């Protein structure tokens, strides 16, 4: 399997870890930092970067030059980066597959489902040979990422019709059988009970509360320009890293299925405001390191520039 599950794997794979958050709370892998820099900055500056500039950018987070070189080489070998030589300089850009997966991840992080729910559930029942445990794990990750919850062994449900996306990455060689259904419950009370069984909403809400307690009090400081230069860049990267763990767990349920004290939407609004408030000072520092003169927003061909 490939596709969405591979996006998640970029941030949970082994090797090349670093801790750059002085305030504690997160350890970021060097490889995920490369994707974040492309996603938030380099895509708007031509979509490519010279190796020496990548070294300077990652040096802001305490990543040594030797580690940057190793990570860049590995990502190129895995097909996530492409490179070219300009004299003695090496320039890197993301491959088409990497851009596509990065966009999928950014859409999930920055966007939320809108519009009323039609009351219909979408169900997947799968069968995978016991020997293909890795394939079964990948399928579960994909279902979770797409907002499905496990109602019973091999039975997953979602209020969003994403069944086609579940099948997108399956090939004829994959020994997976999928049965899909569309159905309704007995009514609103049964819907809420079903949601509470399929997802641990209480634990997720506690996570949102802790996140809000950490970041909401910082908004005034962001708004007043309390952070600049490297501090703003580091804080914005920490913000994205701390928040992007939620879309892996949050099924983005319609309001009808959520508890009355749900904090997910409030956290998302705080994230968007904080991300925007830190943008200007962080980008100033990036431009200084790259020697880049700001102009019209430029992104790779075929790429959108939303979510900046």
Tab-separated table of N, CA and C in Angstrom, residues 124-262:
chain	number	residue	atom	x	y	z
A	124	UNK	N	-17.069	0.126	6.609
A	124	UNK	CA	-16.120	-0.740	5.914
A	124	UNK	C	-15.915	-2.001	6.749
A	125	UNK	N	-16.081	-3.134	6.142
A	125	UNK	CA	-15.741	-4.421	6.758
A	125	UNK	C	-14.658	-5.047	5.907
A	126	UNK	N	-13.516	-5.317	6.505
A	126	UNK	CA	-12.401	-5.829	5.706
A	126	UNK	C	-11.981	-7.212	6.161
A	127	UNK	N	-11.355	-7.913	5.242
A	127	UNK	CA	-10.790	-9.222	5.528
A	127	UNK	C	-9.396	-9.271	4.930
A	128	UNK	N	-8.404	-9.526	5.788
A	128	UNK	CA	-7.001	-9.606	5.371
A	128	UNK	C	-6.436	-10.913	5.910
A	129	UNK	N	-5.725	-11.689	5.100
A	129	UNK	CA	-5.127	-12.936	5.594
A	129	UNK	C	-4.283	-12.697	6.841
A	130	UNK	N	-4.364	-13.618	7.776
A	130	UNK	CA	-3.659	-13.469	9.043
A	130	UNK	C	-2.160	-13.266	8.840
A	131	UNK	N	-1.602	-13.853	7.796
A	131	UNK	CA	-0.155	-13.747	7.560
A	131	UNK	C	0.254	-12.346	7.121
A	132	UNK	N	-0.677	-11.554	6.605
A	132	UNK	CA	-0.354	-10.220	6.098
A	132	UNK	C	-0.618	-9.159	7.165
A	133	UNK	N	0.060	-9.304	8.291
A	133	UNK	CA	-0.158	-8.386	9.403
A	133	UNK	C	0.231	-6.958	9.060
A	134	UNK	N	1.319	-6.780	8.327
A	134	UNK	CA	1.764	-5.434	7.959
A	134	UNK	C	0.719	-4.732	7.095
A	135	UNK	N	0.148	-5.467	6.161
A	135	UNK	CA	-0.884	-4.887	5.303
A	135	UNK	C	-2.114	-4.515	6.119
A	136	UNK	N	-2.481	-5.348	7.063
A	136	UNK	CA	-3.630	-5.050	7.925
A	136	UNK	C	-3.371	-3.799	8.757
A	137	UNK	N	-2.161	-3.656	9.269
A	137	UNK	CA	-1.825	-2.466	10.053
A	137	UNK	C	-1.884	-1.203	9.194
A	138	UNK	N	-1.394	-1.298	7.952
A	138	UNK	CA	-1.444	-0.154	7.053
A	138	UNK	C	-2.888	0.233	6.740
A	139	UNK	N	-3.746	-0.755	6.550
A	139	UNK	CA	-5.150	-0.477	6.268
A	139	UNK	C	-5.812	0.211	7.461
A	140	UNK	N	-5.493	-0.235	8.655
A	140	UNK	CA	-6.055	0.403	9.846
A	140	UNK	C	-5.586	1.844	9.983
A	141	UNK	N	-4.314	2.089	9.692
A	141	UNK	CA	-3.805	3.455	9.743
A	141	UNK	C	-4.526	4.344	8.737
A	142	UNK	N	-4.734	3.818	7.552
A	142	UNK	CA	-5.410	4.589	6.515
A	142	UNK	C	-6.844	4.905	6.926
A	143	UNK	N	-7.543	3.911	7.454
A	143	UNK	CA	-8.913	4.133	7.896
A	143	UNK	C	-8.973	5.181	9.009
A	144	UNK	N	-8.059	5.082	9.950
A	144	UNK	CA	-8.018	6.050	11.039
A	144	UNK	C	-7.733	7.452	10.516
A	145	UNK	N	-6.762	7.571	9.607
A	145	UNK	CA	-6.405	8.869	9.044
A	145	UNK	C	-7.584	9.492	8.306
A	146	UNK	N	-8.384	8.676	7.639
A	146	UNK	CA	-9.526	9.180	6.889
A	146	UNK	C	-10.738	9.474	7.769
A	147	UNK	N	-10.605	9.247	9.075
A	147	UNK	CA	-11.686	9.592	9.993
A	147	UNK	C	-12.620	8.455	10.329
A	148	UNK	N	-12.230	7.224	10.016
A	148	UNK	CA	-13.039	6.076	10.396
A	148	UNK	C	-12.712	5.658	11.827
A	149	UNK	N	-13.711	5.155	12.519
A	149	UNK	CA	-13.518	4.639	13.864
A	149	UNK	C	-13.819	3.159	13.897
A	150	UNK	N	-13.133	2.439	14.784
A	150	UNK	CA	-13.316	0.991	14.863
A	150	UNK	C	-14.503	0.675	15.764
A	151	UNK	N	-15.552	0.135	15.163
A	151	UNK	CA	-16.752	-0.218	15.907
A	151	UNK	C	-16.665	-1.633	16.457
A	152	UNK	N	-15.989	-2.507	15.735
A	152	UNK	CA	-15.776	-3.900	16.122
A	152	UNK	C	-14.574	-4.392	15.341
A	153	UNK	N	-14.015	-5.557	15.688
A	153	UNK	CA	-12.888	-6.067	14.910
A	153	UNK	C	-13.222	-6.126	13.422
A	154	UNK	N	-12.393	-5.465	12.619
A	154	UNK	CA	-12.536	-5.430	11.160
A	154	UNK	C	-13.745	-4.639	10.677
A	155	UNK	N	-14.414	-3.921	11.586
A	155	UNK	CA	-15.578	-3.107	11.206
A	155	UNK	C	-15.304	-1.650	11.574
A	156	UNK	N	-15.276	-0.774	10.561
A	156	UNK	CA	-14.968	0.638	10.767
A	156	UNK	C	-16.087	1.492	10.184
A	157	UNK	N	-16.373	2.613	10.855
A	157	UNK	CA	-17.470	3.473	10.419
A	157	UNK	C	-17.017	4.926	10.372
A	158	UNK	N	-17.718	5.719	9.556
A	158	UNK	CA	-17.451	7.152	9.464
A	158	UNK	C	-18.725	7.866	9.017
A	159	UNK	N	-18.950	9.102	9.515
A	159	UNK	CA	-20.074	9.891	9.002
A	159	UNK	C	-19.748	10.560	7.670
A	160	UNK	N	-18.480	10.460	7.230
A	160	UNK	CA	-18.049	11.056	5.964
A	160	UNK	C	-17.912	9.972	4.900
A	161	UNK	N	-18.369	10.269	3.707
A	161	UNK	CA	-18.295	9.288	2.624
A	161	UNK	C	-16.913	9.344	1.973
A	162	UNK	N	-16.003	8.547	2.524
A	162	UNK	CA	-14.640	8.487	2.018
A	162	UNK	C	-14.276	7.061	1.616
A	163	UNK	N	-15.267	6.301	1.244
A	163	UNK	CA	-15.028	4.905	0.893
A	163	UNK	C	-14.137	4.770	-0.336
A	164	UNK	N	-14.310	5.673	-1.307
A	164	UNK	CA	-13.466	5.609	-2.503
A	164	UNK	C	-12.007	5.830	-2.146
A	165	UNK	N	-11.743	6.733	-1.176
A	165	UNK	CA	-10.367	6.992	-0.773
A	165	UNK	C	-9.756	5.787	-0.074
A	166	UNK	N	-10.569	5.017	0.621
A	166	UNK	CA	-10.056	3.805	1.267
A	166	UNK	C	-9.494	2.857	0.221
A	167	UNK	N	-10.147	2.777	-0.915
A	167	UNK	CA	-9.759	1.824	-1.945
A	167	UNK	C	-8.689	2.355	-2.886
A	168	UNK	N	-8.394	3.651	-2.838
A	168	UNK	CA	-7.496	4.262	-3.813
A	168	UNK	C	-6.134	3.587	-3.874
A	169	UNK	N	-5.569	3.239	-2.724
A	169	UNK	CA	-4.206	2.723	-2.697
A	169	UNK	C	-4.122	1.205	-2.788
A	170	UNK	N	-5.258	0.544	-2.799
A	170	UNK	CA	-5.229	-0.905	-2.905
A	170	UNK	C	-4.986	-1.316	-4.352
A	171	UNK	N	-4.197	-2.326	-4.522
A	171	UNK	CA	-3.921	-2.840	-5.864
A	171	UNK	C	-4.524	-4.229	-5.996
A	172	UNK	N	-4.553	-4.720	-7.218
A	172	UNK	CA	-5.094	-6.059	-7.451
A	172	UNK	C	-4.269	-7.126	-6.746
A	173	UNK	N	-3.024	-6.791	-6.423
A	173	UNK	CA	-2.152	-7.766	-5.763
A	173	UNK	C	-2.414	-7.845	-4.257
A	174	UNK	N	-3.052	-6.813	-3.689
A	174	UNK	CA	-3.284	-6.808	-2.251
A	174	UNK	C	-4.406	-7.789	-1.904
A	175	UNK	N	-4.117	-8.738	-1.020
A	175	UNK	CA	-5.132	-9.746	-0.675
A	175	UNK	C	-6.138	-9.205	0.345
A	176	UNK	N	-6.820	-8.118	-0.013
A	176	UNK	CA	-7.773	-7.479	0.879
A	176	UNK	C	-9.166	-7.572	0.281
A	177	UNK	N	-10.120	-7.966	1.110
A	177	UNK	CA	-11.517	-7.916	0.693
A	177	UNK	C	-12.203	-6.825	1.490
A	178	UNK	N	-12.836	-5.902	0.787
A	178	UNK	CA	-13.571	-4.821	1.424
A	178	UNK	C	-15.048	-4.930	1.071
A	179	UNK	N	-15.881	-4.920	2.099
A	179	UNK	CA	-17.321	-4.802	1.904
A	179	UNK	C	-17.733	-3.449	2.469
A	180	UNK	N	-18.460	-2.667	1.685
A	180	UNK	CA	-18.826	-1.317	2.109
A	180	UNK	C	-20.344	-1.185	2.133
A	181	UNK	N	-20.820	-0.411	3.132
A	181	UNK	CA	-22.246	-0.230	3.314
A	181	UNK	C	-22.546	1.226	3.663
A	182	UNK	N	-23.769	1.649	3.374
A	182	UNK	CA	-24.287	2.938	3.798
A	182	UNK	C	-25.552	2.656	4.603
A	183	UNK	N	-25.648	3.245	5.785
A	183	UNK	CA	-26.795	2.918	6.628
A	183	UNK	C	-27.106	4.066	7.587
A	184	UNK	N	-28.240	3.946	8.258
A	184	UNK	CA	-28.654	4.908	9.278
A	184	UNK	C	-28.946	4.162	10.570
A	185	UNK	N	-28.823	4.855	11.681
A	185	UNK	CA	-29.137	4.254	12.969
A	185	UNK	C	-30.603	4.512	13.313
A	186	UNK	N	-30.966	4.207	14.563
A	186	UNK	CA	-32.348	4.411	14.993
A	186	UNK	C	-32.680	5.880	15.219
A	187	UNK	N	-31.640	6.735	15.352
A	187	UNK	CA	-31.924	8.140	15.601
A	187	UNK	C	-30.747	8.844	16.256
A	188	UNK	N	-30.916	10.137	16.615
A	188	UNK	CA	-29.807	10.945	17.160
A	188	UNK	C	-29.135	10.340	18.391
A	189	UNK	N	-29.915	9.793	19.305
A	189	UNK	CA	-29.315	9.217	20.515
A	189	UNK	C	-28.445	8.019	20.169
A	190	UNK	N	-28.941	7.180	19.270
A	190	UNK	CA	-28.154	6.021	18.845
A	190	UNK	C	-26.904	6.461	18.089
A	191	UNK	N	-26.996	7.551	17.326
A	191	UNK	CA	-25.829	8.069	16.607
A	191	UNK	C	-24.736	8.493	17.583
A	192	UNK	N	-25.128	9.217	18.615
A	192	UNK	CA	-24.131	9.679	19.594
A	192	UNK	C	-23.527	8.503	20.353
A	193	UNK	N	-24.342	7.501	20.662
A	193	UNK	CA	-23.824	6.324	21.350
A	193	UNK	C	-22.843	5.568	20.467
A	194	UNK	N	-23.151	5.476	19.179
A	194	UNK	CA	-22.259	4.796	18.243
A	194	UNK	C	-20.925	5.534	18.144
A	195	UNK	N	-20.970	6.877	18.072
A	195	UNK	CA	-19.740	7.671	17.993
A	195	UNK	C	-18.886	7.481	19.238
A	196	UNK	N	-19.526	7.415	20.406
A	196	UNK	CA	-18.782	7.233	21.653
A	196	UNK	C	-18.116	5.870	21.721
A	197	UNK	N	-18.684	4.879	21.035
A	197	UNK	CA	-18.079	3.549	21.001
A	197	UNK	C	-16.923	3.481	20.016
A	198	UNK	N	-17.046	4.184	18.897
A	198	UNK	CA	-16.045	4.074	17.833
A	198	UNK	C	-14.813	4.930	18.082
A	199	UNK	N	-14.946	5.994	18.869
A	199	UNK	CA	-13.816	6.894	19.118
A	199	UNK	C	-13.751	7.243	20.607
A	200	UNK	N	-12.551	7.402	21.115
A	200	UNK	CA	-12.360	7.818	22.510
A	200	UNK	C	-12.394	9.349	22.553
A	201	UNK	N	-13.593	9.910	22.485
A	201	UNK	CA	-13.747	11.358	22.401
A	201	UNK	C	-13.353	12.052	23.702
A	202	UNK	N	-13.537	11.377	24.829
A	202	UNK	CA	-13.156	11.993	26.106
A	202	UNK	C	-11.647	12.219	26.163
A	203	UNK	N	-10.874	11.213	25.784
A	203	UNK	CA	-9.413	11.358	25.805
A	203	UNK	C	-8.966	12.416	24.804
A	204	UNK	N	-9.588	12.440	23.646
A	204	UNK	CA	-9.234	13.431	22.633
A	204	UNK	C	-9.561	14.834	23.124
A	205	UNK	N	-10.689	14.994	23.797
A	205	UNK	CA	-11.063	16.309	24.307
A	205	UNK	C	-10.097	16.775	25.394
A	206	UNK	N	-9.628	15.843	26.216
A	206	UNK	CA	-8.618	16.205	27.222
A	206	UNK	C	-7.341	16.679	26.544
A	207	UNK	N	-6.982	16.037	25.446
A	207	UNK	CA	-5.803	16.465	24.706
A	207	UNK	C	-5.969	17.868	24.156
A	208	UNK	N	-7.144	18.170	23.640
A	208	UNK	CA	-7.407	19.520	23.143
A	208	UNK	C	-7.329	20.540	24.281
A	209	UNK	N	-7.856	20.185	25.446
A	209	UNK	CA	-7.809	21.103	26.585
A	209	UNK	C	-6.363	21.422	26.960
A	210	UNK	N	-5.528	20.397	27.034
A	210	UNK	CA	-4.118	20.618	27.367
A	210	UNK	C	-3.444	21.480	26.314
A	211	UNK	N	-3.765	21.251	25.036
A	211	UNK	CA	-3.171	22.041	23.958
A	211	UNK	C	-3.615	23.496	24.064
A	212	UNK	N	-4.895	23.722	24.318
A	212	UNK	CA	-5.408	25.087	24.446
A	212	UNK	C	-4.785	25.797	25.646
A	213	UNK	N	-4.618	25.093	26.733
A	213	UNK	CA	-4.007	25.708	27.919
A	213	UNK	C	-2.569	26.119	27.648
A	214	UNK	N	-1.912	25.434	26.717
A	214	UNK	CA	-0.537	25.767	26.381
A	214	UNK	C	-0.456	26.941	25.412
A	215	UNK	N	-1.325	26.955	24.405
A	215	UNK	CA	-1.152	27.922	23.312
A	215	UNK	C	-2.095	29.121	23.349
A	216	UNK	N	-3.279	28.972	23.879
A	216	UNK	CA	-4.199	30.113	23.858
A	216	UNK	C	-3.650	31.324	24.615
A	217	UNK	N	-3.005	31.140	25.777
A	217	UNK	CA	-2.444	32.304	26.475
A	217	UNK	C	-1.308	32.993	25.710
A	218	UNK	N	-0.747	32.343	24.701
A	218	UNK	CA	0.367	32.927	23.960
A	218	UNK	C	-0.090	33.830	22.812
A	219	UNK	N	-1.390	33.821	22.503
A	219	UNK	CA	-1.863	34.570	21.343
A	219	UNK	C	-1.561	36.064	21.453
A	220	UNK	N	-1.751	36.644	22.642
A	220	UNK	CA	-1.485	38.083	22.801
A	220	UNK	C	-0.025	38.398	22.517
A	221	UNK	N	0.864	37.531	22.983
A	221	UNK	CA	2.281	37.741	22.711
A	221	UNK	C	2.587	37.640	21.227
A	222	UNK	N	1.999	36.670	20.548
A	222	UNK	CA	2.184	36.562	19.100
A	222	UNK	C	1.683	37.826	18.416
A	223	UNK	N	0.521	38.292	18.859
A	223	UNK	CA	-0.108	39.458	18.226
A	223	UNK	C	0.723	40.721	18.447
A	224	UNK	N	1.378	40.807	19.589
A	224	UNK	CA	2.160	41.994	19.936
A	224	UNK	C	3.613	41.923	19.484
A	225	UNK	N	3.972	40.883	18.747
A	225	UNK	CA	5.330	40.778	18.229
A	225	UNK	C	6.369	40.396	19.258
A	226	UNK	N	5.963	39.597	20.255
A	226	UNK	CA	6.899	39.216	21.306
A	226	UNK	C	8.013	38.310	20.785
A	227	UNK	N	7.760	37.613	19.692
A	227	UNK	CA	8.759	36.706	19.130
A	227	UNK	C	9.195	37.196	17.760
A	228	UNK	N	10.471	37.080	17.490
A	228	UNK	CA	11.014	37.480	16.188
A	228	UNK	C	12.161	36.550	15.830
A	229	UNK	N	12.558	36.594	14.563
A	229	UNK	CA	13.729	35.846	14.113
A	229	UNK	C	13.619	34.356	14.367
A	230	UNK	N	14.707	33.799	14.847
A	230	UNK	CA	14.763	32.353	15.073
A	230	UNK	C	13.703	31.901	16.072
A	231	UNK	N	13.414	32.725	17.092
A	231	UNK	CA	12.413	32.337	18.082
A	231	UNK	C	11.038	32.163	17.443
A	232	UNK	N	10.675	33.065	16.530
A	232	UNK	CA	9.380	32.957	15.861
A	232	UNK	C	9.329	31.729	14.964
A	233	UNK	N	10.415	31.461	14.252
A	233	UNK	CA	10.468	30.285	13.380
A	233	UNK	C	10.344	29.010	14.192
A	234	UNK	N	11.072	28.941	15.296
A	234	UNK	CA	11.028	27.745	16.130
A	234	UNK	C	9.650	27.568	16.754
A	235	UNK	N	9.050	28.660	17.224
A	235	UNK	CA	7.740	28.568	17.850
A	235	UNK	C	6.672	28.117	16.849
A	236	UNK	N	6.739	28.622	15.635
A	236	UNK	CA	5.751	28.240	14.622
A	236	UNK	C	5.902	26.772	14.250
A	237	UNK	N	7.142	26.300	14.187
A	237	UNK	CA	7.362	24.892	13.880
A	237	UNK	C	6.849	24.019	15.018
A	238	UNK	N	7.078	24.445	16.257
A	238	UNK	CA	6.576	23.701	17.407
A	238	UNK	C	5.049	23.661	17.384
A	239	UNK	N	4.441	24.806	17.050
A	239	UNK	CA	2.988	24.890	16.981
A	239	UNK	C	2.428	23.855	16.002
A	240	UNK	N	2.999	23.817	14.806
A	240	UNK	CA	2.520	22.883	13.784
A	240	UNK	C	2.723	21.447	14.240
A	241	UNK	N	3.890	21.159	14.796
A	241	UNK	CA	4.179	19.788	15.199
A	241	UNK	C	3.238	19.334	16.313
A	242	UNK	N	3.009	20.204	17.317
A	242	UNK	CA	2.136	19.832	18.425
A	242	UNK	C	0.696	19.640	17.968
A	243	UNK	N	0.260	20.438	17.000
A	243	UNK	CA	-1.136	20.365	16.582
A	243	UNK	C	-1.400	19.251	15.575
A	244	UNK	N	-0.447	18.961	14.710
A	244	UNK	CA	-0.741	18.020	13.635
A	244	UNK	C	-0.932	16.590	14.115
A	245	UNK	N	-0.651	16.325	15.383
A	245	UNK	CA	-0.933	15.005	15.912
A	245	UNK	C	-2.441	14.775	16.043
A	246	UNK	N	-3.221	15.851	16.195
A	246	UNK	CA	-4.665	15.690	16.383
A	246	UNK	C	-5.379	15.141	15.150
A	247	UNK	N	-5.086	15.623	13.938
A	247	UNK	CA	-5.793	15.070	12.775
A	247	UNK	C	-5.600	13.570	12.584
A	248	UNK	N	-4.540	13.002	13.168
A	248	UNK	CA	-4.371	11.563	13.103
A	248	UNK	C	-5.385	10.850	13.994
A	249	UNK	N	-5.929	11.586	14.981
A	249	UNK	CA	-6.841	10.980	15.960
A	249	UNK	C	-8.259	11.506	15.862
A	250	UNK	N	-8.426	12.730	15.373
A	250	UNK	CA	-9.733	13.379	15.353
A	250	UNK	C	-10.485	13.020	14.075
A	251	UNK	N	-11.655	12.371	14.184
A	251	UNK	CA	-12.406	11.985	12.979
A	251	UNK	C	-13.179	13.142	12.356
A	252	UNK	N	-13.079	14.346	12.938
A	252	UNK	CA	-13.769	15.518	12.388
A	252	UNK	C	-15.271	15.242	12.282
A	253	UNK	N	-15.848	14.842	13.400
A	253	UNK	CA	-17.259	14.486	13.428
A	253	UNK	C	-18.152	15.716	13.319
A	254	UNK	N	-19.340	15.556	12.764
A	254	UNK	CA	-20.298	16.669	12.741
A	254	UNK	C	-20.760	16.994	14.154
A	255	UNK	N	-21.206	18.230	14.398
A	255	UNK	CA	-21.599	18.649	15.754
A	255	UNK	C	-22.633	17.737	16.397
A	256	UNK	N	-23.516	17.142	15.592
A	256	UNK	CA	-24.566	16.283	16.141
A	256	UNK	C	-24.017	15.093	16.912
A	257	UNK	N	-22.773	14.710	16.636
A	257	UNK	CA	-22.206	13.510	17.244
A	257	UNK	C	-21.230	13.820	18.376
A	258	UNK	N	-21.001	15.083	18.643
A	258	UNK	CA	-19.979	15.486	19.612
A	258	UNK	C	-20.579	15.856	20.959
A	259	UNK	N	-19.807	15.685	22.036
A	259	UNK	CA	-20.288	16.139	23.349
A	259	UNK	C	-20.437	17.655	23.378
A	260	UNK	N	-21.278	18.142	24.282
A	260	UNK	CA	-21.581	19.575	24.328
A	260	UNK	C	-20.370	20.426	24.690
A	261	UNK	N	-19.403	19.837	25.383
A	261	UNK	CA	-18.217	20.595	25.802
A	261	UNK	C	-17.025	20.373	24.864
A	262	UNK	N	-17.295	19.997	23.621
A	262	UNK	CA	-16.221	19.661	22.681
A	262	UNK	C	-15.325	20.865	22.409
